[in-house]
Amino acid sequence: MKKLLLLLLLCGGMAFAQDKAEIKERFWGANDPAKKMLTVPEKWKKESAVIIYKSEDFDYHKFGARVTYTTAFRKRVKLQDQAAVTEYSEFSFRDKFRSERGDRARSHAENTIGVKVIKPDGTEKEVNVDAEAITADDKKKIAVSNLEIGDIIDYYVYSVEPFKSVGAYGFDAVENTISDEYPTMERRLLFTTENDFFVNFATYNGAPELKKISKEDDSEYKYELVAKDVEKFDFPRWFYPLAEVPCYKFQVYFARSGKFEDMAAAFLPKKESIIKSLVTPYDIQDYYDGKFKAYGDLGSLKKFLRNNTFATEEEKVKAVYYYTRHMFYTRYVEAFVVREANIMQFPFYLYGTNPIFFSNERDFINFYIAFLRDAKIDFDIIAATPRANGSIKDLLLEENLKLLLRVNTENPVYLQFFSPFSNVDQVDYDIENSDAYKMKVYVPKAERKVTTIKMPVSTYQDNRTESTLTLTFSPEFTDVVAEREESMYGHNKDDDQEEKMMFYDYVDEDYNKYETKRLIDMVKNKDKRAQYVKEYEALKNKIKDKRKERFKADLEDELACTVDGHSLEIVSTGRFGATSPFTVKEKFTIKENFIKKAGPNYVVEVGKMIGQQVDLKEKEMNRTNNIYMPYPRSYKESIVVNIPEGYTVSGLDKLNKKVEKATGGFISTAKVEGNKLVIDAYKYYTHYYEPVANWKDMAAFVEEAYQFTQEKVLLKKG
């Protein structure tokens, strides 16, 4: 018999016995609206599961100086096949026992959980959570027996989180679709607030409207959203649900007085009794007015500018960005690392009495404004929201904005807050090709009007990967030595830089480029410095060992082969421009799942060497939703196989493929040149977005690329 596994966080106390009884009565008592809901509509009988009832209750109250945030989440699910039973028989608290806020019960909250199973004959069995919980790996596991096809599982999580002496606090924003992975008979969302709690709430894409259910003279404000007969949604790949699917977003912000209202990191409504459902350009202007000011010590920057010459203002702006990225960001990375590793307790004192580290967008923008004003260079502040959030015209939540600068040189330069790998000639891919708001500061008030602009775009030629893989068989054909050089450009290098570069790779590069002192070199005591060097090198070696293990696992997943002896060399970091490549060289040995002996010959699964490709399942072929890509991109791969002496190659015809559409394409060729088999493969995605009408064209080249990975060649003896 399957068991239902629930993982509960150890932190967060349990309520007293009498409180638990009251909480259970709230969900499963005489007034339970779902108590008699035992059957599902005929149209959903063949579904794997049906959500009979789902409710979320958010309660925000103050008690003197304290603020209490209470959430109550409940789900009642009919399990109609073995897949559903299996899914619900082993799941974690993090995945299932949560409200749709997207987080689990809070770490310092008081959490109460209830679980029961209702059999087809109506009999119920409640799980004794306290008695049956066992502790393992700092979590509590609860086993619920007798879960079968036809059962209903009904569970709730009740969480109370108190805050002491809060003047202002922004509660977690909620963004969620109305539909679920299973059809839903009834879904309710309720939240309650009072004075000093400000609410932003909006529904989109045809979702039901929020309704106020409290009376005008009530001391509390109650709101409810109800949805019934909701079909399931499969959430396909390459899709932004919030851009198309019925959904809602909201956030509650507590501000005890007008002073705290002015400090709020939110677009507050005018008063607590009014729901704010839309943020206008005027709201943007009003919110940010006065928040951006030229601020920062330009001393070291002016010295840098005196010691360098620049052909254009654009060149100067870019150089200043990379210089400040080091001076106020990467220069301190070592300090954070050694403190975290307990190598040094107080490393920051080595930088002087007031080290300046930029930790957020506002610090960065204010400093850069100081430089631009001093240099008399025009600029705008840009507020953009990732395309996955929907249009900027539907903006509701301040946290969904990304702020950056547009410097109005001959060719405008967009500057975002630093990451170790950020570039001045590209913006984050998630805000490319989107509408954004442009603002002016340090101009007369009449000229501060917020206007809409289009963010820059990149192409699949800009975001490209080029690689060459050379394969050499061992004399015994037991393994293959592989050498690969790979260069990534544009957004294609974003993930690889983060995964393959360690902190010391880019920190050391900046130290050398800007001739600044390493942290260790600032330690004056020789004995301590020697000790720190020893511990720091040990830390780096430990990181390198872990990196080796991770790279090996990643490579085996990519090539679907067993590998050994992997080494990686970073040739260029690609940190100083989108067109500067991130280039790496790798060497490894393929041990298994690549060569198979067939009599005197060998079958070689050479198609695998372009890496894992998207394998579209049958249900994905009949797509009904538009396609949203992160960004246009392309991959050009060359595979060179050294043909062993005394062998020839057959089966090349299957490696020659060509499917090109307006949406993208896949092209591959294979030929023998002397003693080498040379295979070239090129795959590209043309656009950020495709209407669903173009899905067949996209699926055609995606399937062709996958089919290539299944192709083999034969090394024939003689």
XYZ file of C-alpha atoms in Angstrom:
718
model
C 0.000 0.000 0.000
C 1.295 3.423 -0.912
C 1.974 5.939 1.835
C 1.645 9.680 1.807
C 4.932 11.284 2.788
C 4.779 14.788 4.213
C 7.919 16.721 5.053
C 7.434 19.258 7.808
C 9.990 21.843 8.837
C 11.342 21.326 12.321
C 11.396 25.040 12.942
C 8.107 26.651 13.837
C 6.390 25.502 16.988
C 3.174 23.507 17.217
C 0.005 25.046 18.546
C -1.414 24.083 21.919
C -3.924 21.192 22.010
C -6.970 23.404 22.493
C -5.851 25.665 19.628
C -5.423 22.652 17.367
C -8.966 21.593 18.059
C -10.226 25.059 17.152
C -8.131 25.071 13.979
C -9.463 21.660 12.931
C -13.005 22.871 13.550
C -12.302 25.837 11.269
C -11.472 23.549 8.358
C -13.421 20.345 8.961
C -16.143 21.372 11.410
C -19.894 21.698 11.076
C -19.560 24.709 8.766
C -17.153 23.024 6.363
C -18.395 24.039 2.873
C -16.670 21.051 1.239
C -17.854 18.386 3.675
C -20.455 16.921 1.341
C -18.380 17.345 -1.815
C -17.515 13.696 -2.533
C -18.148 13.250 -6.250
C -16.676 14.817 -9.357
C -18.376 15.849 -12.622
C -18.750 13.175 -15.278
C -16.602 15.202 -17.719
C -13.603 14.810 -15.397
C -13.967 11.104 -14.607
C -10.975 10.230 -16.792
C -8.670 12.834 -15.280
C -5.832 11.580 -13.114
C -7.088 13.683 -10.199
C -9.662 16.374 -9.523
C -9.316 19.188 -7.008
C -12.692 19.200 -5.329
C -12.055 22.223 -3.157
C -9.162 24.594 -2.696
C -9.088 27.570 -0.363
C -6.530 30.159 0.693
C -7.116 32.609 3.510
C -4.737 35.486 4.246
C -5.295 37.492 7.405
C -3.346 40.649 8.334
C -3.965 42.226 11.746
C -2.259 44.441 14.294
C -2.458 44.171 18.058
C -0.839 47.204 19.628
C 2.798 47.205 18.538
C 2.526 43.686 17.139
C 1.468 42.626 13.680
C 0.225 39.103 13.013
C 0.100 37.421 9.640
C -2.054 34.280 9.434
C -2.449 31.976 6.449
C -4.841 29.068 6.092
C -4.452 26.779 3.105
C -6.628 23.778 2.286
C -6.868 21.327 -0.572
C -9.301 18.423 -1.099
C -8.309 16.125 -3.982
C -9.975 13.080 -5.557
C -7.352 10.546 -6.703
C -8.576 8.728 -9.808
C -5.632 6.675 -11.055
C -2.412 5.150 -9.837
C -0.339 8.068 -11.116
C -2.202 10.440 -8.800
C -1.896 8.028 -5.884
C 1.838 7.758 -6.548
C 2.238 11.517 -6.787
C 0.423 12.181 -3.533
C 1.943 9.197 -1.744
C 5.383 10.784 -1.640
C 5.575 14.520 -1.614
C 7.253 17.170 0.402
C 5.793 19.836 2.614
C 7.621 22.383 0.515
C 5.934 21.223 -2.663
C 2.423 20.490 -1.492
C 1.741 21.893 1.930
C 1.883 25.529 1.098
C -0.388 28.303 0.104
C -0.132 29.514 -3.445
C 2.020 32.361 -2.147
C 4.826 30.190 -3.416
C 6.571 29.565 -0.099
C 6.267 27.054 2.689
C 5.092 27.763 6.197
C 7.383 30.454 7.520
C 10.485 29.403 9.427
C 9.575 31.343 12.543
C 5.831 30.819 12.252
C 3.627 28.563 14.375
C 2.415 25.845 12.021
C -0.448 23.384 12.382
C -1.071 20.651 9.833
C -4.075 18.384 9.360
C -4.433 15.414 7.019
C -7.271 12.971 6.487
C -8.301 10.370 3.918
C -11.924 9.891 2.849
C -12.748 6.473 1.403
C -15.296 5.969 -1.419
C -17.842 4.718 1.135
C -17.540 7.991 3.058
C -15.516 6.713 6.008
C -12.745 9.035 7.157
C -9.366 8.418 8.738
C -7.475 11.316 10.241
C -3.705 11.132 10.530
C -2.266 11.716 13.994
C 0.424 14.102 12.852
C 2.257 14.325 16.180
C 2.252 10.582 16.840
C 3.243 9.423 13.385
C 5.894 12.046 12.620
C 9.498 10.894 12.556
C 12.544 13.124 12.321
C 15.093 12.657 9.556
C 17.544 15.093 7.987
C 16.240 17.975 10.117
C 12.701 17.416 8.849
C 9.664 15.590 10.095
C 8.162 12.852 7.946
C 4.582 11.715 8.294
C 3.359 8.440 6.805
C -0.340 8.164 5.920
C -1.407 4.624 5.086
C -4.224 3.170 2.990
C -4.139 5.681 0.153
C -5.849 4.097 -2.891
C -7.475 4.929 -6.208
C -10.849 6.523 -5.506
C -9.749 8.060 -2.205
C -10.029 11.722 -1.359
C -7.117 13.315 0.444
C -7.957 16.451 2.408
C -5.215 18.492 4.046
C -4.630 21.912 5.518
C -1.804 24.101 6.771
C -2.510 26.839 9.308
C 0.345 29.242 9.985
C 0.573 32.160 12.407
C 3.528 34.518 12.137
C 3.893 37.371 14.629
C 6.010 40.486 14.109
C 7.100 42.668 17.005
C 7.259 46.469 16.913
C 6.853 46.742 13.169
C 6.603 50.247 11.705
C 6.440 49.144 8.085
C 6.558 45.770 6.367
C 5.867 44.496 2.881
C 4.389 40.995 3.004
C 5.317 38.505 0.332
C 3.702 39.261 -2.996
C 1.409 36.609 -4.468
C 1.292 35.863 -8.180
C -0.605 32.801 -9.310
C -2.840 31.328 -11.957
C -6.454 30.406 -11.269
C -6.002 27.015 -12.936
C -4.007 24.113 -11.535
C -2.409 20.977 -12.961
C -5.721 19.213 -12.268
C -9.255 20.482 -12.926
C -10.789 22.334 -9.976
C -14.418 22.229 -8.938
C -14.232 25.203 -6.576
C -11.496 27.579 -5.545
C -11.725 30.408 -3.027
C -9.307 33.112 -2.012
C -10.118 35.256 1.013
C -8.106 37.936 2.714
C -8.810 40.227 5.599
C -7.112 43.484 6.578
C -7.740 46.538 8.724
C -6.427 50.088 9.049
C -2.717 50.586 8.268
C -2.718 47.661 5.821
C -2.606 48.713 2.160
C -3.632 46.324 -0.598
C -2.615 46.032 -4.237
C -4.723 43.407 -6.021
C -5.591 42.766 -9.652
C -6.809 39.926 -11.840
C -5.769 39.377 -15.436
C -6.582 37.469 -18.600
C -10.219 36.885 -17.753
C -9.810 35.759 -14.141
C -12.783 36.384 -11.784
C -12.848 39.786 -10.134
C -12.102 40.312 -6.457
C -15.189 41.310 -4.466
C -15.444 43.182 -1.195
C -17.653 41.221 1.202
C -17.352 43.377 4.327
C -19.749 46.218 5.044
C -18.753 49.878 4.894
C -18.995 50.336 8.668
C -16.989 47.177 9.506
C -13.673 47.654 11.259
C -12.147 45.006 8.988
C -11.882 44.875 5.224
C -12.736 41.462 3.753
C -12.285 40.469 0.119
C -13.042 37.269 -1.737
C -12.335 35.715 -5.116
C -14.322 32.644 -6.182
C -13.715 30.459 -9.233
C -15.716 27.355 -10.136
C -15.509 24.686 -12.809
C -11.888 25.511 -13.706
C -10.294 23.316 -16.340
C -6.772 22.057 -15.770
C -3.778 23.705 -17.371
C -0.727 21.708 -18.437
C 1.820 24.569 -18.214
C 3.800 23.660 -21.349
C 7.475 24.367 -21.974
C 8.410 27.774 -23.372
C 5.437 29.559 -21.894
C 4.765 32.529 -19.592
C 1.536 31.709 -17.710
C 1.075 35.193 -16.242
C 1.085 36.669 -19.741
C -1.883 34.622 -20.975
C -3.587 32.442 -18.360
C -6.279 33.810 -15.987
C -4.342 34.861 -12.899
C -4.155 37.251 -9.985
C -1.466 39.245 -8.213
C -1.507 40.959 -4.874
C 0.593 42.337 -2.085
C -0.286 43.732 1.334
C 1.904 46.415 2.876
C 1.755 47.519 6.506
C 2.570 51.165 7.324
C 1.815 52.349 10.861
C 1.788 56.062 9.983
C 2.197 58.525 7.135
C 5.955 58.570 7.697
C 6.119 54.842 7.021
C 3.763 55.157 4.050
C 6.278 57.480 2.420
C 9.038 54.910 3.017
C 7.056 51.989 1.602
C 8.615 49.947 -1.208
C 5.229 49.665 -2.880
C 2.747 51.632 -4.940
C 0.271 52.214 -2.128
C -3.385 53.117 -2.624
C -4.505 56.467 -1.251
C -6.182 54.841 1.744
C -6.605 51.432 3.326
C -10.217 50.921 2.267
C -9.352 51.192 -1.436
C -7.810 48.390 -3.459
C -5.156 49.562 -5.911
C -5.476 47.502 -9.088
C -3.391 49.467 -11.574
C -0.114 51.372 -11.468
C -0.069 54.241 -13.953
C 2.913 56.142 -15.379
C 1.933 58.952 -13.012
C 2.231 56.544 -10.058
C 5.712 55.596 -11.279
C 6.718 59.237 -11.488
C 5.258 60.033 -8.067
C 6.854 57.009 -6.386
C 10.369 57.582 -7.699
C 10.326 61.373 -7.449
C 13.178 62.330 -5.138
C 14.449 58.756 -4.731
C 17.334 59.183 -7.173
C 20.057 61.665 -6.294
C 23.619 62.182 -7.401
C 25.532 60.639 -4.514
C 28.971 59.130 -4.126
C 32.659 59.836 -3.675
C 34.133 60.265 -7.156
C 37.716 60.560 -5.890
C 39.109 57.222 -7.099
C 37.017 57.428 -10.271
C 38.473 60.814 -11.220
C 41.957 59.412 -10.775
C 41.033 56.528 -13.088
C 39.716 59.000 -15.672
C 42.882 61.140 -15.484
C 45.065 58.105 -16.102
C 43.140 56.970 -19.176
C 42.058 58.497 -22.463
C 38.857 57.722 -24.349
C 37.977 58.282 -27.971
C 34.271 58.904 -27.285
C 31.881 59.520 -24.405
C 30.429 56.071 -25.076
C 33.842 54.471 -24.556
C 34.292 56.450 -21.327
C 30.875 55.432 -19.961
C 31.618 51.757 -20.606
C 35.087 51.926 -19.041
C 33.697 53.623 -15.931
C 31.086 50.871 -15.557
C 33.672 48.092 -15.473
C 35.952 50.090 -13.186
C 33.179 50.764 -10.661
C 32.072 47.123 -10.894
C 35.462 46.221 -9.515
C 35.953 49.064 -7.035
C 32.540 48.766 -5.410
C 31.677 45.113 -6.028
C 34.204 42.437 -7.042
C 36.966 43.972 -4.904
C 35.019 42.871 -1.816
C 34.088 39.363 -2.944
C 37.153 37.803 -1.299
C 36.218 39.446 1.999
C 32.756 37.920 1.935
C 34.211 34.516 1.069
C 36.872 34.413 3.788
C 34.418 35.653 6.411
C 31.872 33.002 5.425
C 34.618 30.341 5.592
C 35.783 31.644 9.005
C 39.259 32.346 7.667
C 39.003 35.972 8.808
C 36.506 37.322 11.296
C 36.675 41.004 10.333
C 38.133 41.237 6.812
C 36.416 44.484 5.851
C 38.499 46.608 8.227
C 41.407 46.036 5.824
C 39.711 48.337 3.306
C 39.653 51.284 5.686
C 37.121 52.847 8.017
C 34.295 53.186 5.510
C 34.448 50.634 2.675
C 31.808 51.243 0.011
C 30.063 48.190 -1.422
C 27.108 48.574 -3.792
C 24.413 46.119 -2.755
C 21.382 47.298 -4.716
C 20.163 49.120 -7.804
C 19.646 52.428 -6.021
C 23.242 52.648 -4.716
C 24.533 51.922 -8.206
C 22.222 54.385 -9.984
C 22.863 57.244 -7.542
C 26.633 56.877 -7.878
C 26.465 56.696 -11.642
C 24.198 59.758 -11.746
C 26.902 61.637 -9.816
C 29.466 60.655 -12.444
C 27.183 61.474 -15.412
C 26.227 64.874 -14.032
C 29.869 65.674 -13.326
C 30.753 64.626 -16.891
C 27.730 66.533 -18.284
C 26.371 63.448 -20.051
C 22.604 63.131 -20.533
C 20.796 60.069 -19.185
C 17.386 58.559 -18.383
C 16.234 56.153 -15.701
C 14.437 53.119 -17.100
C 11.887 50.990 -15.231
C 11.221 47.644 -16.939
C 9.435 44.457 -15.965
C 10.393 40.953 -17.173
C 8.257 39.709 -20.044
C 7.160 36.749 -17.910
C 5.223 39.189 -15.701
C 3.104 40.473 -18.586
C 2.982 43.984 -19.992
C 4.385 47.020 -18.166
C 0.914 48.535 -18.621
C -0.404 45.867 -16.222
C 2.255 46.595 -13.597
C 1.076 46.202 -10.007
C 4.045 45.221 -7.827
C 7.106 47.378 -7.226
C 9.279 44.300 -6.803
C 8.524 43.324 -10.412
C 10.467 46.331 -11.705
C 14.072 46.328 -12.792
C 15.746 49.746 -12.730
C 18.587 50.724 -15.012
C 20.181 53.720 -16.679
C 20.119 54.653 -20.326
C 23.063 56.926 -21.092
C 22.283 59.057 -24.124
C 25.583 58.904 -25.967
C 25.661 58.697 -29.777
C 24.785 55.020 -29.400
C 22.733 54.764 -26.180
C 24.343 52.635 -23.462
C 22.146 50.699 -21.015
C 23.632 50.127 -17.564
C 22.249 47.667 -15.017
C 23.296 46.950 -11.471
C 26.400 44.812 -11.336
C 26.794 41.115 -11.409
C 30.293 39.638 -11.742
C 29.497 38.997 -15.420
C 27.269 41.935 -16.428
C 28.012 43.780 -19.655
C 27.305 47.353 -20.699
C 26.142 46.477 -24.210
C 23.302 44.150 -23.270
C 20.430 44.204 -20.793
C 18.979 41.203 -18.994
C 17.322 38.961 -21.552
C 14.028 38.901 -19.659
C 13.443 42.623 -20.269
C 14.673 42.701 -23.862
C 12.070 43.409 -26.543
C 9.585 44.745 -23.965
C 7.937 48.084 -23.310
C 9.419 50.043 -20.407
C 9.008 53.410 -18.701
C 11.548 56.199 -19.126
C 12.026 58.865 -16.442
C 14.054 62.049 -16.144
C 15.644 63.464 -12.991
C 17.399 66.787 -12.412
C 15.091 68.505 -14.891
C 12.187 70.915 -14.260
C 9.119 69.142 -12.898
C 7.187 69.788 -16.097
C 9.762 67.684 -17.990
C 9.604 64.668 -15.656
C 6.712 63.034 -17.457
C 7.044 59.247 -17.676
C 7.021 57.972 -21.264
C 7.073 54.501 -22.799
C 10.046 53.163 -24.759
C 10.971 49.860 -26.384
C 13.868 47.978 -24.829
C 16.763 46.788 -27.011
C 16.680 43.415 -28.748
C 19.314 40.825 -29.526
C 19.435 38.284 -32.350
C 20.241 34.608 -32.597
C 23.556 35.641 -34.162
C 24.324 37.798 -31.095
C 23.495 34.986 -28.674
C 25.524 32.140 -30.100
C 27.666 29.203 -29.066
C 30.475 27.860 -31.229
C 32.245 24.656 -30.307
C 34.685 22.125 -31.741
C 34.881 18.616 -30.280
C 37.691 16.263 -31.307
C 37.371 12.526 -30.587
C 40.235 10.000 -30.615
C 39.686 6.270 -29.986
C 42.009 4.273 -27.762
C 43.784 1.362 -29.529
C 41.548 -1.130 -27.709
C 38.351 0.864 -28.450
C 37.561 0.795 -24.730
C 37.276 4.548 -24.437
C 37.555 7.815 -26.356
C 39.641 10.870 -25.535
C 37.619 14.047 -26.106
C 38.904 17.604 -26.400
C 36.457 20.467 -26.724
C 36.831 24.211 -27.145
C 33.648 26.203 -26.722
C 32.992 29.936 -27.086
C 29.748 31.566 -25.946
C 28.544 35.051 -26.862
C 25.730 37.314 -25.713
C 23.179 35.710 -23.424
C 24.408 32.215 -24.272
C 27.290 32.753 -21.879
C 25.158 33.898 -18.907
C 24.533 30.508 -17.317
C 27.889 28.994 -18.219
C 29.825 31.881 -16.709
C 27.991 31.436 -13.440
C 28.373 27.660 -13.443
C 31.944 27.296 -14.673
C 33.704 30.322 -13.204
C 34.603 30.433 -9.551
C 34.906 33.695 -7.649
C 38.698 33.707 -7.856
C 38.576 33.512 -11.675
C 36.953 36.916 -12.065
C 38.340 38.513 -8.890
C 41.930 37.792 -9.918
C 41.198 39.074 -13.426
C 39.988 42.394 -11.990
C 42.907 42.690 -9.575
C 45.303 42.346 -12.489
C 43.364 44.641 -14.822
C 42.985 47.504 -12.345
C 46.205 46.879 -10.359
C 44.464 46.794 -6.992
C 45.630 44.907 -3.922
C 44.366 41.453 -3.072
C 42.773 41.099 0.322
C 45.559 38.847 1.610
C 48.194 41.352 0.512
C 46.629 43.977 2.770
C 47.370 41.888 5.892
C 50.491 43.427 7.426
C 51.344 40.752 9.997
C 53.513 38.173 8.190
C 52.497 35.226 10.360
C 48.794 35.958 9.995
C 49.189 36.540 6.282
C 50.934 33.185 5.890
C 48.149 31.507 7.866
C 45.446 33.190 5.777
C 47.196 32.233 2.539
C 47.371 28.599 3.628
C 43.699 28.471 4.631
C 42.599 30.424 1.571
C 44.437 28.065 -0.800
C 42.929 25.080 1.018
C 39.489 26.611 0.521
C 40.126 27.133 -3.192
C 41.318 23.532 -3.582
C 38.201 22.292 -1.832
C 36.043 24.355 -4.183
C 37.985 23.022 -7.183
C 37.416 19.427 -6.080
C 33.683 20.006 -5.710
C 33.626 21.763 -9.059
C 35.276 18.757 -10.700
C 32.588 16.441 -9.349
C 29.822 18.766 -10.509
C 31.308 19.254 -13.967
C 31.641 15.501 -14.436
C 27.997 14.952 -13.507
C 26.852 17.791 -15.777
C 28.891 16.476 -18.696
C 27.531 12.959 -18.298
C 24.015 14.378 -18.300
C 24.751 16.483 -21.382
C 26.276 13.672 -23.457
C 24.408 10.689 -21.962
C 27.769 8.926 -21.541
C 30.032 7.925 -18.670
C 33.103 10.179 -18.542
C 36.279 10.326 -16.529
C 39.313 12.570 -16.040
C 37.556 15.828 -16.799
C 39.604 19.035 -16.818
C 38.541 22.565 -17.667
C 40.546 25.649 -18.587
C 39.025 29.115 -18.851
C 40.582 30.784 -21.877
C 38.651 34.057 -21.716
C 36.020 35.175 -19.217
C 33.820 37.221 -21.550
C 33.169 39.812 -18.843
C 33.883 42.969 -20.829
C 31.253 43.066 -23.559
C 28.527 40.912 -25.098
C 30.751 40.296 -28.133
C 33.712 39.169 -26.004
C 33.371 35.386 -25.753
C 33.412 33.219 -22.698
C 35.754 30.513 -23.949
C 36.641 27.251 -22.226
C 38.725 24.237 -23.129
C 37.779 20.829 -21.771
C 39.428 17.449 -21.907
C 37.836 14.200 -20.749
C 37.587 10.499 -21.497
C 34.348 8.838 -22.596
C 34.215 5.439 -20.917
C 30.792 3.922 -21.612
C 27.564 4.291 -23.622
C 29.274 5.565 -26.764
C 30.964 2.615 -28.544
C 29.464 -0.833 -29.083
C 31.282 -3.754 -30.686
C 29.486 -5.415 -33.586
C 31.619 -8.347 -34.720
C 34.850 -6.901 -36.143
C 33.181 -3.470 -36.394
C 32.093 -0.764 -33.971
C 28.864 1.210 -33.682
C 29.520 4.788 -32.571
C 26.684 6.898 -31.150
C 28.127 10.064 -32.599
C 24.814 11.977 -32.621
C 24.975 12.265 -28.844
C 27.926 14.595 -29.091
C 25.804 17.679 -29.807
C 24.385 17.331 -26.313
C 20.902 16.685 -24.997
C 18.162 18.011 -27.265
C 14.507 18.709 -26.561
C 12.471 15.506 -26.833
C 8.912 16.605 -27.568
C 6.333 14.229 -26.147
C 3.206 13.239 -28.031
C 0.935 15.439 -25.934
C 3.128 18.468 -26.684
C 2.514 18.229 -30.411
C -1.082 19.478 -30.158
C -0.122 22.738 -28.516
C -2.790 25.398 -27.932
C -0.681 28.126 -26.320
C 1.661 30.707 -27.809
C 5.411 30.186 -27.480
C 7.620 32.422 -25.300
C 11.372 32.033 -25.621
C 13.922 33.527 -23.216
C 15.798 35.053 -26.165
C 16.826 34.242 -29.781
C 19.886 31.989 -29.836
C 21.995 29.650 -31.939
C 24.419 26.746 -31.530
C 27.130 25.871 -34.054
C 28.948 22.628 -33.318
C 31.729 20.847 -35.131
C 32.610 17.250 -34.263
C 35.889 15.837 -35.606
C 36.326 12.075 -35.271
C 39.806 10.687 -35.882
C 39.143 7.496 -37.834
C 41.314 4.638 -36.541
C 43.764 3.176 -39.035
C 42.299 0.259 -40.939
C 38.670 1.406 -40.575
C 36.169 3.167 -42.793
C 32.944 4.948 -41.869
C 29.453 4.160 -43.133
C 26.024 5.571 -42.308
C 26.781 9.212 -43.026
C 23.529 9.766 -44.915
C 21.518 9.873 -41.671
C 23.704 12.677 -40.340
C 22.801 15.025 -43.198
C 19.662 16.888 -42.169
C 18.069 20.206 -43.017
C 14.912 21.820 -41.670
C 14.678 25.606 -41.873
C 11.606 27.665 -41.011
C 10.943 31.291 -40.144
C 10.901 30.180 -36.491
C 14.377 28.629 -36.626
C 16.164 25.651 -38.038
C 18.472 22.669 -37.741
C 21.109 21.851 -40.345
C 23.736 19.125 -40.161
C 26.312 17.755 -42.580
C 28.792 14.891 -42.388
C 31.747 14.094 -44.617
C 35.064 12.246 -44.519
C 38.180 14.346 -45.031
C 41.253 12.158 -45.141
C 41.327 10.174 -41.898
C 38.741 12.389 -40.204
C 34.978 12.310 -40.017
C 33.801 15.951 -39.840
C 30.271 16.642 -38.647
C 28.819 20.139 -38.492
C 25.504 20.921 -36.800
C 23.732 24.260 -36.530
C 20.548 24.960 -34.583
C 18.886 28.335 -34.099
C 15.752 29.871 -32.580
C 14.815 33.057 -34.418
C 12.480 35.008 -32.131
C 11.431 35.810 -28.566
C 7.837 34.919 -29.334
C 5.900 32.755 -31.750
C 2.124 32.544 -32.125
C 0.755 29.048 -31.647
C 0.024 28.931 -35.394
C 3.804 28.597 -35.900
C 4.197 25.689 -33.483
C 4.339 23.009 -36.188
C 7.192 24.862 -37.882
C 9.079 25.114 -34.606
C 8.425 21.507 -33.639
C 9.741 20.378 -37.039
C 13.313 21.551 -36.496
C 13.282 20.760 -32.765
C 12.346 17.149 -33.569
C 14.983 16.963 -36.298
C 17.669 18.044 -33.805
C 16.520 15.384 -31.355
C 16.524 12.738 -34.084
C 20.135 13.655 -34.855
C 21.133 12.610 -31.319
C 19.789 9.127 -32.033
C 21.922 8.600 -35.135
C 24.952 6.304 -35.238
C 27.787 5.528 -37.614
C 29.585 2.240 -38.221
C 33.355 1.907 -38.107
C 34.025 -0.963 -40.533
C 37.183 -3.021 -40.364
C 39.169 -3.334 -43.571
